[in-house]
Amino acid sequence: MLEDIITASVFASTIRLATPYIFASLGEMFSQRSGVLNLGVDGVMLLGAFFGFYVVYITESLILGVIAALIIGALMGLATAFISVTLKAEQGISGIGIYLFGLGMSELLYKELVGTPRTVAGFPSVDLPILSDLPWLGEIFFQHNLLVYLAFALVPISYFILNYTTIGLQIRAVGQHPDAADAMGVSVTRIRYLTVTLGGTLSGLAGAALSIALLKVFQQNMTAGRGFIAVALVYFGGWRPYGVLGGAILFSFVNALQLQADVIGFELFGWQIPAEFSNLLPALITIIVLVFASKRKEKPTALTKPFERGE
Amino acid sequence: MSNLATKRDVEPVLQMRGMVKAFPGVKAIDQVDFDLHNGEVHALLGENGAGKSTLMKVLYGMYSPDAGEILLDGQATKINSPSEAIAQGIGMIHQHFMLVPSLTVVENVALGMKSSRGYRLDLDDVAAKLEQLSHDYNLSVNVHAPIWQLAVGEQQRVEILRALYKGAAILILDEPTAVLTPGEVDDLFRVLRQMTAEGHGCIFISHKLHEVLAISQRITVLRDGRLVDTIETEGATRAQLAEMMVGRPVLQNYQFPPLNAGTPRLTLRGVNALNEREEPGLIDVSLEVHSGEIVGIAGVSGNGQRELAQVIAGLRPATSGTLEMEGTAIERLNPAEIKDLGLSYIPEERMEDGVITEFSVAENYMLRDYDSTKFSRNGVFLRFDAVDQACSEAIRDYEIKTPASSTKVKSLSGGNIQKLVLARELDRNPRVLLAAQPIRGVDIGATEYIHQRLLDEREKGTAILLISEDLDEIQLLSDRILVMYEGRIVGEMKREEVVLQQLGAWMAGATEEDPAPAFA
Ligand SMILES: Nc1ncnc2c1ncn2[C@@H]1O[C@H](COP(=O)(O)OP(=O)(O)OP(=O)(O)O)[C@@H](O)[C@H]1O
Ligand SMILES: [Mg+2]
């Protein structure tokens, strides 16, 4: 039974399904490291998914689709930054507003502009030379589309940015002690605009990864809460890029098992587990993980706190 | 460094003219003039809330002034943000340190600086230069340690090094000595003298008049946001400065009636406790405080005083030993129960443990007794009229400078927050009073008032445990002095028998049996 489920193809789809999580969580990680909690990720992902899909559908150009998703993501990021940094709105609530906006807007646009379910060609897989021929590993790691490779490459890049660049140092300082950063001449506002916009951009890309690389269709609410899990993954990963990667893979593994179980049925100790139950699994894991992950050293102490220079 | 010295000229490097800055309900500074020469330490004096920090924050670009002009090297200039201040050679060491605890020393220094490698951090270069600087100024720090691991004195050295690193020609020090031990103050003064000899100008804020007289060349006094005068330090006396600050002569000669001790009110026997790092912080501490008696705990801070206070207040568990208040065992009680037995506690970390900064003055004032009949009906419905009235009286009696009792505590000056905590704790007629560093950061007018209040409490029969690093204060007020060193009580002396050298030796680690520090 178990060997029917744990196959190379499950691992391969684990890697594939991790892509949207990685993009969205890395973006959210940057924004949280600077002290801004953005709960609107899911909504921005939906908009990115729709615009990416729609532009590819119209122009048949994948590049233009990706660019469209990046642009809408960046715009939503800027809007979020304006609300939570400039207007200093309560971050939890305004994030829900952004989410609902993205949910409703993507649905409306889809109905108005597309209407009936359509598919697009989407990103083809690119087999990496030599590596893809490796037994097992080749199928799991090296026969994916470009966005998958990009997502995994972003992990070490994010690590480098955070720990080895001046901007990364400023991000960490602004999230931990904005007053000190300000006193040292770092513009708290500028840094937060930057990270929140980056977060939006990557969320948009995460949406596109779903609609034009993974599923090659757009459906209403197609993220199914992945954006919220992405936020949880940041906590899970302890605000560190590799931690986030680990979390993304864990969750996408669960997703991959679900898909597999939907196909062949899932049986444990002679019990047929209902598919509805396996759909609950990510939510359960999220809650359990968050209970244990609440106190971490890297947690930005200024998270959700708007900055004011004592005036 | 040395080319600064050659630039010393008659014209002040810094001139501030007619500075005004108002906050809602209060003119923090009003038409203040201030100047600074190269190579001088110019001290800024004034009571709590006089506007010292505000004036300096305007200079450092943190507040934009409502009126007035700033001239640097004779050129009118605008300083709109700290980064502009830094760029113009101004450094500031804040009353509350501005270091990111989770970052290392080098990272804190590199923060906000241009890197020699463009977008990549050049931490090794920064570390090397920092080590050179720390060698030049004889300021030892471990540049790779994260800030949270450093003691306050070390953190201040980091702040100074950082300002020097950033090329500060003018260094502002806002109450730098409030958190330092006497030895550390000497080190700081040595560094300041070296800096001024090289041509830096320093602005020095302190409430301790003897420090101001020792280190400065000129002194400017502010009162209620206005300039009183700027005078030469040479020839100035403490009494004269005190009078300029307060606006009336400050006597500071208290009546100290003979000891009239009653029954024991607070008894500790063989108490052990862990500190923040889970190491032994209190070791076998036994002491007794009687009704009508002030027992002073002397010692360099960080030798268990904080743990002692927290254990008594019920904020930290004792791992063994017994604690009693008037015969009732308190080691298993929570802070609220101990409070109800009649303990008042003036904590050392008043910003963290003493007040809720987002609450108003009145709300903080009733915080301890919100459920008593004094402030509520049946312990449920708050009696705002009673709260307001009691709070207004406290504001008047303790001279707390605040626009209204509804003002948020976070906008009060440091010393006024201390007065508020004190008013709250004393006005509830405690059986036992635990006062940790009660005058840290408090001006002389208020110091006089606070000391008088402590002596009044003594007369009323309250048992008082006074924890202070300030030997003058301990000597002035204590019937008995205990000295703490590395978590133990190493010596005890009666008021009549005080020998300063002996106290000093105990503070440095000598034990009662063994008068000289042991070198094993
Ligand atoms: N950010 C602020 N908002 C509102 N009022 C403020 C603010 N900062 C200072 N004040 C008020 O301005 C006055 C001057 O405060 P300031 O901090 O400059 O005093 P200070 O001389 O530094 O006192 P201390 O010796 O207690 O530190 C006080 O009445 C204070 O309550
Ligand atoms: Mg001040």
PDB file of N, CA, C and O and ligand atoms in Angstrom, chain B residues 48-49 51-54 57 95-96 174-175 205 207 413-415, ligand 2:
ATOM      1  N   ASN B  48      13.903  67.237  35.453  1.00  0.00           N
ATOM      2  CA  ASN B  48      13.194  66.311  34.574  1.00  0.00           C
ATOM      3  C   ASN B  48      12.142  67.077  33.780  1.00  0.00           C
ATOM      4  O   ASN B  48      11.364  67.832  34.344  1.00  0.00           O
ATOM      5  N   GLY B  49      12.160  66.870  32.477  1.00  0.00           N
ATOM      6  CA  GLY B  49      11.170  67.534  31.642  1.00  0.00           C
ATOM      7  C   GLY B  49      11.536  68.958  31.280  1.00  0.00           C
ATOM      8  O   GLY B  49      10.738  69.680  30.696  1.00  0.00           O
ATOM      9  N   GLY B  51      13.559  69.849  29.038  1.00  0.00           N
ATOM     10  CA  GLY B  51      13.694  69.970  27.589  1.00  0.00           C
ATOM     11  C   GLY B  51      15.073  69.614  27.056  1.00  0.00           C
ATOM     12  O   GLY B  51      15.362  69.856  25.883  1.00  0.00           O
ATOM     13  N   LYS B  52      15.912  69.016  27.869  1.00  0.00           N
ATOM     14  CA  LYS B  52      17.279  68.689  27.446  1.00  0.00           C
ATOM     15  C   LYS B  52      17.275  67.699  26.279  1.00  0.00           C
ATOM     16  O   LYS B  52      17.891  67.944  25.239  1.00  0.00           O
ATOM     17  N   SER B  53      16.568  66.584  26.477  1.00  0.00           N
ATOM     18  CA  SER B  53      16.544  65.582  25.422  1.00  0.00           C
ATOM     19  C   SER B  53      15.899  66.141  24.156  1.00  0.00           C
ATOM     20  O   SER B  53      16.348  65.866  23.042  1.00  0.00           O
ATOM     21  N   THR B  54      14.866  66.944  24.336  1.00  0.00           N
ATOM     22  CA  THR B  54      14.186  67.505  23.163  1.00  0.00           C
ATOM     23  C   THR B  54      15.135  68.387  22.359  1.00  0.00           C
ATOM     24  O   THR B  54      15.211  68.275  21.130  1.00  0.00           O
ATOM     25  N   LYS B  57      17.443  66.179  20.489  1.00  0.00           N
ATOM     26  CA  LYS B  57      16.814  65.445  19.397  1.00  0.00           C
ATOM     27  C   LYS B  57      16.537  66.360  18.210  1.00  0.00           C
ATOM     28  O   LYS B  57      16.540  65.919  17.061  1.00  0.00           O
ATOM     29  N   GLN B  95      19.468  58.468  25.651  1.00  0.00           N
ATOM     30  CA  GLN B  95      19.135  58.096  27.016  1.00  0.00           C
ATOM     31  C   GLN B  95      18.752  56.613  27.059  1.00  0.00           C
ATOM     32  O   GLN B  95      19.139  55.891  27.955  1.00  0.00           O
ATOM     33  N   HIS B  96      17.995  56.170  26.059  1.00  0.00           N
ATOM     34  CA  HIS B  96      17.715  54.742  25.907  1.00  0.00           C
ATOM     35  C   HIS B  96      18.504  54.286  24.689  1.00  0.00           C
ATOM     36  O   HIS B  96      18.328  54.830  23.608  1.00  0.00           O
ATOM     37  N   ASP B 174      23.369  61.814  26.090  1.00  0.00           N
ATOM     38  CA  ASP B 174      22.182  62.092  26.905  1.00  0.00           C
ATOM     39  C   ASP B 174      22.161  61.161  28.119  1.00  0.00           C
ATOM     40  O   ASP B 174      21.883  59.979  27.997  1.00  0.00           O
ATOM     41  N   GLU B 175      22.466  61.675  29.272  1.00  0.00           N
ATOM     42  CA  GLU B 175      22.546  60.914  30.522  1.00  0.00           C
ATOM     43  C   GLU B 175      23.341  59.624  30.387  1.00  0.00           C
ATOM     44  O   GLU B 175      22.848  58.538  30.713  1.00  0.00           O
ATOM     45  N   ILE B 205      24.888  65.507  29.139  1.00  0.00           N
ATOM     46  CA  ILE B 205      23.710  65.699  29.994  1.00  0.00           C
ATOM     47  C   ILE B 205      23.804  64.765  31.191  1.00  0.00           C
ATOM     48  O   ILE B 205      24.118  63.590  31.029  1.00  0.00           O
ATOM     49  N   HIS B 207      22.302  64.408  35.603  1.00  0.00           N
ATOM     50  CA  HIS B 207      21.681  65.021  36.778  1.00  0.00           C
ATOM     51  C   HIS B 207      22.660  65.104  37.940  1.00  0.00           C
ATOM     52  O   HIS B 207      22.339  65.659  38.980  1.00  0.00           O
ATOM     53  N   SER B 413       8.944  62.729  30.218  1.00  0.00           N
ATOM     54  CA  SER B 413      10.396  62.583  30.269  1.00  0.00           C
ATOM     55  C   SER B 413      10.749  61.497  31.281  1.00  0.00           C
ATOM     56  O   SER B 413       9.944  61.163  32.163  1.00  0.00           O
ATOM     57  N   GLY B 414      11.965  60.953  31.135  1.00  0.00           N
ATOM     58  CA  GLY B 414      12.374  59.802  31.940  1.00  0.00           C
ATOM     59  C   GLY B 414      12.180  59.999  33.442  1.00  0.00           C
ATOM     60  O   GLY B 414      11.617  59.159  34.141  1.00  0.00           O
ATOM     61  N   GLY B 415      12.625  61.129  33.953  1.00  0.00           N
ATOM     62  CA  GLY B 415      12.555  61.367  35.388  1.00  0.00           C
ATOM     63  C   GLY B 415      11.121  61.492  35.886  1.00  0.00           C
ATOM     64  O   GLY B 415      10.808  61.106  37.012  1.00  0.00           O
TER      65      GLY B 415
HETATM   66 MG    MG C   2      15.939  63.358  28.861  1.00  0.00          MG
END
